Amino acid sequence: MTRTLLAVLLLTAAPALAQQSIATLPPPVFPGILTVALREDSLAHDHWAWDIAEGLTTEVGQRLAATEAEARAREWAVQELTGMGFANVHVEPFTMPVWTRGAEGAEIVSPFPQKLAITALGYSGSTPPQGVTGEIVYFESLDVLRAVPDSAVKGKIVFIDHHMMPTQDGSGYGQFGAPRRQGPTIASLKGALAIVIRSIGTDHHRNPHTGVQYFTDGASPIPAGALSVPDAEQLVRILQRGKPVVMHLTLVNQKTEGGHSGNVIAEVPGRDPKAPILLVGGHLDSWDLGTGAIDDASGVAIVTAAAKHIMDEGRPLRTIRIVWFGAEEPGGLGGAAYAKAHGTERYAIAGESDFGADRVWRFSSQLMKTDPTAYAQLTAALAPLGITKNDKGEAEGTDVEATIAGGAPWISLNQDGTRYFDWHHTPDDTLDKIDPVQLRQNVAAWTAMLAVLSGGIESGAKQPKRR
Ligand SMILES: [Zn+2]
């Protein structure tokens, strides 16, 4: 490029640049030196998050809420958190119903006999051991099912189709999750024999996705299952041949009252016990099909590793409280129990990691309105990790929802969800789906957030490293 041409281009660009005069920009904000050091150290060297996720998924495996496996997970958690040197490690128990999965299967009886891959949705009603047989009636959406007269589905097996696509922010889940959450109740109230849905997933593996649903409005439980995405598409093609389609469905499961779950709590005690608390968490329970690696061993691992990095540096002014919530998957029972016990305490922030282990790409926080200085510091501390601020964000996280509803300021560190619903609630939710490099970026983001909001870390006042 000639100098003349460059000069012309610069002159042409000048009016646009003038609109963003540096005189009008806000003063620069820098994260503290210690925040940067802790962030960079965890980004390069963190091993705690991997150790926790690997240990929990290997030594406990699946951790279905209120089962013996979830109880073993709590014991594992207490041992791990104590071993890492955290204070006040304890379990806060609560009771809840236990739902467990039994035999399951789906077969097309006619016109083209064949087996389909299916799994029961959580809290599904049970078929008899020998199963049930009924004609399939197709709905392209939940709304169409809602609109039809009862006679259209009475005694039949409802099938709801939909097309959820992958998105970075996971925004399809709210809308496309509705067939799972409300479909069974609506089908039951209309007198259906059973309901099967296309899995709420974005993959084309032959893995059905489970997930919770509840029968409300007086609906009696009916068998409710999810077909894998390829099997749902197969069923659509069979239906398109125009002949009546009959399915034999077996979904045997059990629900009993009086089960036990609990939240596991640990702390990094602050120098000022009266200062509002930094609450971070994830959930300890998982669905029973995989080993709950991305949902949500990685979440508890990330926030715990971040707190560990602060603790190893020194004592923060504010107490950091880590909660590994129990029974999130059946509907946030641990979060509700926690808020009931601790809702009146004062919080400086409440945040949860529960969207896999891929990198954090965006954050948002109520502090934008209530503490713009802290928000600017967070923005500056997170930007070098490639994290943008989202001024229009909302509170997220089932576990901290009740505490936030009670007045705790919220923060959301949004993970990239493009791959999340390929594996969510399937047998494929296993350790190999966690990318160690992206996991460390998560830890670095949470460490930086805690460092910014810690109220200052007094280096030298270290807690013993026990491992
Ligand atoms: Zn989860």
Coordinates of C-alpha atoms and ligand atoms in Angstrom, one line a residue:
M1 CA 0.0 0.0 0.0
T2 CA 1.4 3.4 -0.9
R3 CA 1.8 6.1 1.7
T4 CA -0.6 8.3 -0.2
L5 CA -3.3 5.7 -0.3
L6 CA -2.8 5.0 3.5
A7 CA -3.1 8.7 4.2
V8 CA -6.3 8.9 2.2
L9 CA -7.7 5.9 4.0
L10 CA -6.8 7.4 7.4
L11 CA -8.4 10.7 6.4
T12 CA -11.6 8.9 5.3
A13 CA -11.7 7.0 8.6
A14 CA -11.2 10.1 10.7
P15 CA -14.8 11.1 11.1
A16 CA -15.8 7.6 12.3
L17 CA -13.0 7.6 14.8
A18 CA -13.9 11.0 16.0
Q19 CA -17.2 9.6 17.2
Q20 CA -15.4 7.5 19.7
S21 CA -13.1 10.2 21.1
I22 CA -11.0 8.8 23.9
A23 CA -11.9 11.8 26.0
T24 CA -15.4 10.3 26.4
L25 CA -14.2 6.8 27.4
P26 CA -14.5 5.8 31.0
P27 CA -11.3 5.7 33.0
P28 CA -9.3 2.4 32.6
V29 CA -9.9 -0.4 35.1
F30 CA -7.2 -3.0 35.9
P31 CA -7.6 -6.2 37.8
G32 CA -5.2 -6.4 40.8
I33 CA -1.8 -8.0 40.4
L34 CA -2.8 -10.8 42.7
T35 CA -6.0 -11.5 40.7
V36 CA -4.0 -11.7 37.5
A37 CA -1.4 -14.0 39.1
L38 CA -4.0 -16.4 40.5
R39 CA -5.9 -16.4 37.2
E40 CA -2.8 -17.2 35.1
D41 CA -1.5 -19.8 37.6
S42 CA -4.8 -21.7 37.6
L43 CA -5.1 -21.4 33.8
A44 CA -1.7 -23.0 33.4
H45 CA -1.4 -25.4 36.3
D46 CA -4.8 -26.3 37.9
H47 CA -5.1 -30.0 38.5
W48 CA -7.7 -29.9 41.3
A49 CA -10.7 -29.7 39.0
W50 CA -9.6 -32.7 37.0
D51 CA -8.7 -34.6 40.1
I52 CA -12.2 -34.0 41.5
A53 CA -14.1 -34.8 38.3
E54 CA -11.9 -37.9 37.6
G55 CA -12.2 -39.1 41.2
L56 CA -15.9 -38.6 41.6
T57 CA -16.8 -40.2 38.3
T58 CA -14.4 -43.1 38.8
E59 CA -14.8 -43.9 42.5
V60 CA -18.5 -43.3 42.7
G61 CA -19.9 -43.2 39.2
Q62 CA -23.6 -42.4 38.7
R63 CA -25.2 -40.7 41.7
L64 CA -28.9 -40.8 41.3
A65 CA -30.7 -38.6 43.9
A66 CA -31.6 -40.2 47.2
T67 CA -30.1 -43.5 46.3
E68 CA -27.3 -45.4 48.0
A69 CA -24.9 -44.1 45.3
E70 CA -25.7 -40.5 46.1
A71 CA -25.0 -41.2 49.8
R72 CA -21.6 -42.7 48.8
A73 CA -20.9 -39.6 46.8
R74 CA -21.5 -37.4 49.9
E75 CA -19.0 -39.5 51.8
W76 CA -16.5 -39.2 49.0
A77 CA -17.1 -35.4 49.0
V78 CA -16.6 -35.0 52.7
Q79 CA -13.3 -36.9 52.5
E80 CA -12.1 -35.0 49.4
L81 CA -13.0 -31.5 50.7
T82 CA -11.5 -32.3 54.1
G83 CA -8.3 -33.6 52.5
M84 CA -8.0 -30.4 50.4
G85 CA -7.9 -28.4 53.6
F86 CA -11.3 -26.7 53.6
A87 CA -13.0 -25.8 56.9
N88 CA -16.4 -26.6 58.3
V89 CA -16.9 -29.6 56.0
H90 CA -20.3 -31.1 56.7
V91 CA -23.5 -32.6 55.3
E92 CA -26.9 -31.1 55.7
P93 CA -29.4 -33.9 55.1
F94 CA -33.0 -33.7 53.8
T95 CA -35.7 -36.3 52.8
M96 CA -37.3 -36.8 49.5
P97 CA -39.0 -39.6 47.4
V98 CA -36.7 -42.0 45.6
W99 CA -37.3 -42.9 42.0
T100 CA -35.4 -45.8 40.4
R101 CA -35.3 -47.2 36.9
G102 CA -36.1 -50.8 36.0
A103 CA -36.5 -52.7 32.7
E104 CA -37.2 -50.6 29.7
G105 CA -37.7 -51.2 26.0
A106 CA -39.8 -50.2 23.0
E107 CA -40.8 -52.2 20.0
I108 CA -42.8 -51.5 16.9
V109 CA -45.3 -54.4 16.6
S110 CA -46.8 -53.3 13.3
P111 CA -46.5 -52.5 10.5
F112 CA -42.7 -53.0 10.5
P113 CA -41.7 -54.9 13.7
Q114 CA -38.4 -53.6 15.2
K115 CA -36.8 -52.4 18.4
L116 CA -36.3 -48.7 19.3
A117 CA -33.9 -47.2 21.8
I118 CA -35.8 -45.7 24.7
T119 CA -35.3 -44.7 28.3
A120 CA -37.8 -43.6 31.0
L121 CA -38.1 -40.0 32.0
G122 CA -37.5 -39.3 35.7
Y123 CA -40.6 -40.0 37.9
S124 CA -42.3 -41.8 34.9
G125 CA -45.2 -44.0 35.8
S126 CA -44.5 -47.7 35.5
T127 CA -45.9 -50.2 33.0
P128 CA -46.6 -53.8 34.3
P129 CA -43.5 -56.0 33.9
Q130 CA -45.0 -57.4 30.6
G131 CA -45.4 -53.9 29.2
V132 CA -48.3 -52.2 27.4
T133 CA -49.3 -52.1 23.8
G134 CA -51.0 -49.2 22.0
E135 CA -51.4 -47.3 18.8
I136 CA -49.0 -44.3 18.3
V137 CA -50.5 -40.9 17.7
Y138 CA -48.1 -38.2 16.4
F139 CA -47.8 -34.6 17.5
E140 CA -45.3 -32.2 15.9
S141 CA -45.3 -30.1 19.1
L142 CA -46.6 -29.9 22.6
D143 CA -49.1 -27.2 21.6
V144 CA -50.7 -29.4 19.1
L145 CA -51.2 -32.1 21.8
R146 CA -52.6 -29.4 24.1
A147 CA -55.1 -28.4 21.4
V148 CA -56.6 -31.8 20.4
P149 CA -59.8 -33.2 22.0
D150 CA -59.2 -36.0 24.5
S151 CA -60.8 -38.5 22.1
A152 CA -57.7 -38.1 19.8
V153 CA -55.4 -39.7 22.4
K154 CA -57.5 -41.8 24.7
G155 CA -56.0 -45.2 25.3
K156 CA -53.2 -44.4 22.8
I157 CA -49.4 -43.8 23.0
V158 CA -48.7 -40.1 22.4
F159 CA -45.5 -39.3 20.5
I160 CA -44.2 -35.7 20.5
D161 CA -41.6 -34.7 18.0
H162 CA -39.6 -31.4 17.8
H163 CA -36.3 -30.2 16.4
M164 CA -33.9 -28.8 18.9
M165 CA -30.7 -27.4 17.4
P166 CA -27.3 -26.8 19.1
T167 CA -26.7 -23.2 20.3
Q168 CA -23.8 -21.7 22.2
D169 CA -26.1 -20.4 25.0
G170 CA -28.3 -23.5 25.3
S171 CA -31.4 -21.3 24.6
G172 CA -33.3 -24.1 22.9
Y173 CA -33.6 -26.1 26.1
G174 CA -36.4 -23.9 27.6
Q175 CA -38.8 -24.3 24.6
F176 CA -37.8 -27.9 23.5
G177 CA -37.7 -29.1 27.1
A178 CA -41.4 -28.4 27.5
P179 CA -42.5 -31.7 25.8
R180 CA -40.6 -33.6 28.5
R181 CA -41.6 -31.4 31.4
Q182 CA -45.3 -30.9 30.6
G183 CA -46.1 -33.5 27.9
P184 CA -46.6 -36.4 30.3
T185 CA -49.1 -34.5 32.5
I186 CA -51.1 -33.2 29.4
A187 CA -51.1 -36.7 27.9
S188 CA -52.2 -38.2 31.1
L189 CA -55.0 -35.7 31.7
K190 CA -56.3 -36.5 28.2
G191 CA -56.5 -40.2 29.0
A192 CA -53.4 -41.4 27.0
L193 CA -52.0 -44.9 27.7
A194 CA -48.4 -43.6 27.7
I195 CA -46.2 -41.0 26.1
V196 CA -42.9 -41.1 24.2
I197 CA -41.0 -38.0 23.1
R198 CA -38.1 -37.3 20.9
S199 CA -35.1 -36.9 23.2
I200 CA -34.3 -33.3 24.3
G201 CA -30.9 -33.6 22.6
T202 CA -28.8 -32.3 19.7
D203 CA -26.9 -35.4 18.8
H204 CA -27.5 -38.3 16.4
H205 CA -26.3 -41.1 18.7
R206 CA -28.6 -43.9 19.6
N207 CA -28.7 -42.7 23.2
P208 CA -32.0 -41.6 24.6
H209 CA -31.8 -38.5 27.0
T210 CA -33.6 -38.8 30.3
G211 CA -34.6 -35.9 32.5
V212 CA -37.1 -34.9 35.1
Q213 CA -40.9 -34.5 34.7
Y214 CA -43.6 -34.3 37.2
F215 CA -47.3 -35.2 37.0
T216 CA -49.2 -32.1 38.2
D217 CA -52.8 -30.8 38.2
G218 CA -54.0 -34.2 39.5
A219 CA -52.7 -36.2 36.6
S220 CA -52.1 -39.8 37.4
P221 CA -48.7 -41.1 36.5
I222 CA -48.4 -42.8 33.0
P223 CA -45.4 -44.4 31.5
A224 CA -43.2 -41.6 29.9
G225 CA -40.1 -42.3 27.9
A226 CA -37.7 -40.6 25.5
L227 CA -36.6 -42.2 22.2
S228 CA -33.1 -41.5 21.0
V229 CA -33.1 -38.9 18.2
P230 CA -32.4 -41.4 15.4
D231 CA -35.1 -43.7 16.7
A232 CA -37.6 -40.8 16.9
E233 CA -36.7 -40.0 13.2
Q234 CA -37.2 -43.7 12.4
L235 CA -40.6 -43.6 14.0
V236 CA -41.6 -40.5 12.0
R237 CA -40.6 -42.3 8.8
I238 CA -42.7 -45.4 9.8
L239 CA -45.6 -43.1 10.5
Q240 CA -45.2 -41.4 7.2
R241 CA -46.0 -44.7 5.4
G242 CA -49.6 -43.9 6.5
K243 CA -50.5 -47.2 8.2
P244 CA -51.5 -47.4 11.9
V245 CA -48.4 -47.9 14.0
V246 CA -48.6 -50.1 17.1
M247 CA -45.9 -50.0 19.8
H248 CA -45.2 -52.3 22.7
L249 CA -43.7 -50.3 25.5
T250 CA -42.0 -51.5 28.7
L251 CA -41.0 -48.9 31.3
V252 CA -40.8 -50.5 34.7
N253 CA -39.7 -48.2 37.5
Q254 CA -40.3 -47.6 41.2
K255 CA -41.1 -44.7 43.4
T256 CA -40.9 -44.8 47.2
E257 CA -41.2 -42.1 49.9
G258 CA -38.7 -41.4 52.6
G259 CA -35.4 -41.4 50.8
H260 CA -32.4 -39.4 52.0
S261 CA -30.3 -36.8 50.2
G262 CA -28.2 -33.9 51.4
N263 CA -26.0 -30.9 50.6
V264 CA -22.2 -31.1 51.3
I265 CA -20.8 -27.8 52.5
A266 CA -17.2 -26.5 52.9
E267 CA -15.7 -23.1 53.6
V268 CA -12.7 -20.9 53.2
P269 CA -13.2 -18.8 56.3
G270 CA -12.9 -15.1 55.8
R271 CA -11.0 -12.7 58.0
D272 CA -14.3 -10.9 58.7
P273 CA -16.9 -13.5 59.7
K274 CA -19.7 -10.9 59.5
A275 CA -18.9 -9.9 55.9
P276 CA -21.4 -11.1 53.2
I277 CA -20.5 -14.6 51.9
L278 CA -19.3 -15.6 48.4
L279 CA -21.5 -18.6 47.6
V280 CA -20.4 -21.0 44.8
G281 CA -21.6 -24.4 43.9
G282 CA -22.6 -27.2 41.6
H283 CA -24.6 -30.4 42.1
L284 CA -23.4 -33.7 43.4
D285 CA -26.2 -35.9 42.1
S286 CA -26.5 -37.0 38.5
W287 CA -28.8 -39.0 36.3
D288 CA -28.2 -42.8 36.4
L289 CA -27.3 -43.4 32.7
G290 CA -23.8 -42.0 32.5
T291 CA -21.3 -41.1 35.3
G292 CA -22.4 -37.5 35.6
A293 CA -19.1 -36.0 34.4
I294 CA -20.3 -32.9 32.6
D295 CA -23.5 -32.8 34.7
D296 CA -22.2 -32.0 37.1
A297 CA -18.9 -33.4 38.4
S298 CA -17.2 -30.7 36.4
G299 CA -19.3 -28.0 38.0
V300 CA -18.4 -28.9 41.6
A301 CA -14.8 -29.5 40.5
I302 CA -14.5 -26.0 38.9
V303 CA -15.8 -24.0 41.8
T304 CA -14.0 -26.1 44.4
A305 CA -10.7 -25.8 42.5
A306 CA -11.2 -22.0 42.3
A307 CA -11.8 -21.7 46.1
K308 CA -8.7 -23.9 46.6
H309 CA -6.5 -21.5 44.7
I310 CA -7.7 -18.5 46.8
M311 CA -7.2 -20.5 50.0
D312 CA -3.7 -21.6 49.1
E313 CA -2.8 -17.9 48.5
G314 CA -4.0 -16.6 51.8
R315 CA -7.1 -15.6 53.7
P316 CA -9.8 -13.6 51.9
L317 CA -11.8 -11.0 53.8
R318 CA -15.1 -12.6 52.9
T319 CA -15.9 -16.3 53.6
I320 CA -16.1 -18.5 50.5
R321 CA -18.7 -21.1 50.9
I322 CA -18.8 -24.1 48.5
V323 CA -21.9 -26.2 48.2
W324 CA -22.1 -29.5 46.4
F325 CA -25.9 -29.6 46.2
G326 CA -27.9 -32.9 46.4
A327 CA -30.9 -33.8 44.3
E328 CA -30.7 -31.1 41.7
E329 CA -31.9 -33.3 38.8
P330 CA -35.3 -34.1 40.4
G331 CA -36.0 -30.4 40.5
G332 CA -33.5 -28.5 42.7
L333 CA -34.4 -30.0 46.1
G334 CA -30.9 -29.4 47.5
G335 CA -31.0 -25.8 46.5
A336 CA -34.4 -25.3 48.2
A337 CA -33.2 -27.1 51.3
Y338 CA -30.1 -24.9 51.4
A339 CA -32.1 -21.7 51.0
K340 CA -34.5 -22.8 53.8
A341 CA -31.5 -23.3 56.1
H342 CA -29.3 -20.4 55.0
G343 CA -31.5 -17.9 53.1
T344 CA -31.4 -15.3 55.8
E345 CA -27.5 -15.0 55.7
R346 CA -26.0 -12.1 53.8
Y347 CA -24.3 -12.8 50.5
A348 CA -21.9 -10.8 48.4
I349 CA -22.5 -13.1 45.4
A350 CA -24.2 -16.4 44.5
G351 CA -23.1 -18.4 41.4
E352 CA -23.3 -22.0 40.1
S353 CA -21.4 -24.0 37.5
D354 CA -23.8 -26.4 35.8
F355 CA -23.5 -26.4 32.1
G356 CA -20.7 -28.8 31.3
A357 CA -16.9 -28.2 31.1
D358 CA -16.4 -26.3 27.9
R359 CA -14.9 -22.8 28.1
V360 CA -16.6 -19.8 29.7
W361 CA -17.4 -17.3 26.9
R362 CA -19.6 -14.7 28.6
F363 CA -20.6 -13.5 32.0
S364 CA -23.3 -11.4 33.5
S365 CA -24.1 -10.3 37.0
Q366 CA -26.5 -8.3 39.0
L367 CA -23.4 -6.3 40.2
M368 CA -23.7 -4.4 36.9
K369 CA -26.5 -2.5 38.7
T370 CA -25.7 -2.8 42.4
D371 CA -21.9 -2.4 42.3
P372 CA -20.7 -1.1 38.9
T373 CA -17.1 -0.8 40.2
A374 CA -16.9 -4.5 41.0
Y375 CA -18.6 -5.3 37.7
A376 CA -16.0 -3.3 35.8
Q377 CA -13.2 -5.1 37.7
L378 CA -14.8 -8.5 36.9
T379 CA -15.0 -7.4 33.2
A380 CA -11.3 -6.5 33.2
A381 CA -10.3 -9.6 35.1
L382 CA -12.2 -12.0 32.8
A383 CA -11.6 -10.4 29.4
P384 CA -8.1 -11.9 29.0
L385 CA -9.7 -15.4 29.1
G386 CA -11.8 -14.4 26.1
I387 CA -14.9 -13.8 28.2
T388 CA -17.2 -11.0 27.2
K389 CA -19.6 -9.2 29.5
N390 CA -23.3 -9.5 28.8
D391 CA -25.2 -6.5 30.2
K392 CA -28.5 -8.1 29.5
G393 CA -27.8 -11.4 31.2
E394 CA -30.0 -13.2 33.8
A395 CA -29.5 -15.2 36.9
E396 CA -29.0 -18.9 36.1
G397 CA -28.7 -22.1 38.1
T398 CA -31.3 -24.3 39.7
D399 CA -29.3 -24.8 42.9
V400 CA -28.8 -21.1 43.7
E401 CA -32.2 -20.0 42.4
A402 CA -33.9 -20.1 45.8
T403 CA -31.1 -18.2 47.5
I404 CA -31.1 -15.6 44.8
A405 CA -34.9 -15.3 45.1
G406 CA -34.1 -14.5 48.8
G407 CA -32.0 -11.5 47.7
A408 CA -28.5 -12.8 47.1
P409 CA -26.8 -10.9 44.2
W410 CA -26.1 -13.3 41.3
I411 CA -23.4 -14.0 38.8
S412 CA -23.5 -16.3 35.8
L413 CA -20.3 -17.5 34.1
N414 CA -21.8 -18.9 30.9
Q415 CA -20.1 -22.0 29.4
D416 CA -20.1 -22.8 25.7
G417 CA -23.1 -25.1 25.4
T418 CA -22.7 -26.1 21.7
R419 CA -21.8 -29.7 22.6
Y420 CA -23.6 -29.9 25.9
F421 CA -27.0 -31.3 24.7
D422 CA -25.2 -34.0 22.6
W423 CA -24.5 -35.8 25.9
H424 CA -26.7 -34.3 28.6
H425 CA -28.6 -36.9 30.6
T426 CA -27.3 -39.8 28.4
P427 CA -25.0 -42.8 28.9
D428 CA -22.5 -40.6 27.0
D429 CA -22.0 -38.2 30.0
T430 CA -18.6 -39.6 30.9
L431 CA -15.2 -38.2 31.8
D432 CA -13.7 -38.3 28.3
K433 CA -16.1 -35.4 27.3
I434 CA -14.2 -33.1 29.6
D435 CA -11.5 -31.2 27.8
P436 CA -8.7 -30.5 30.4
V437 CA -7.6 -27.3 28.7
Q438 CA -11.2 -25.8 28.7
L439 CA -11.7 -27.1 32.3
R440 CA -8.7 -25.0 33.4
Q441 CA -10.1 -22.0 31.6
N442 CA -13.2 -22.4 33.7
V443 CA -11.2 -22.7 36.9
A444 CA -9.2 -19.6 36.0
A445 CA -12.5 -17.6 35.4
W446 CA -14.0 -18.7 38.8
T447 CA -10.7 -18.0 40.5
A448 CA -10.5 -14.5 39.1
M449 CA -14.1 -13.9 40.0
L450 CA -13.5 -15.0 43.6
A451 CA -10.3 -12.9 43.8
V452 CA -12.0 -9.8 42.6
L453 CA -14.9 -10.2 45.1
S454 CA -12.8 -11.6 48.0
G455 CA -12.5 -8.2 49.7
G456 CA -8.7 -8.7 49.5
I457 CA -6.6 -11.7 50.2
E458 CA -4.1 -11.6 53.0
S459 CA -1.1 -13.5 51.6
G460 CA 0.9 -15.4 54.2
A461 CA -2.1 -16.3 56.3
K462 CA -2.1 -19.6 54.5
Q463 CA -4.0 -22.7 55.4
P464 CA -2.0 -26.0 55.4
K465 CA -1.7 -27.9 52.1
R466 CA -2.7 -31.4 53.0
R467 CA -2.4 -33.0 49.6
Ligands
ZN1 ZN -26.9 -30.3 36.1

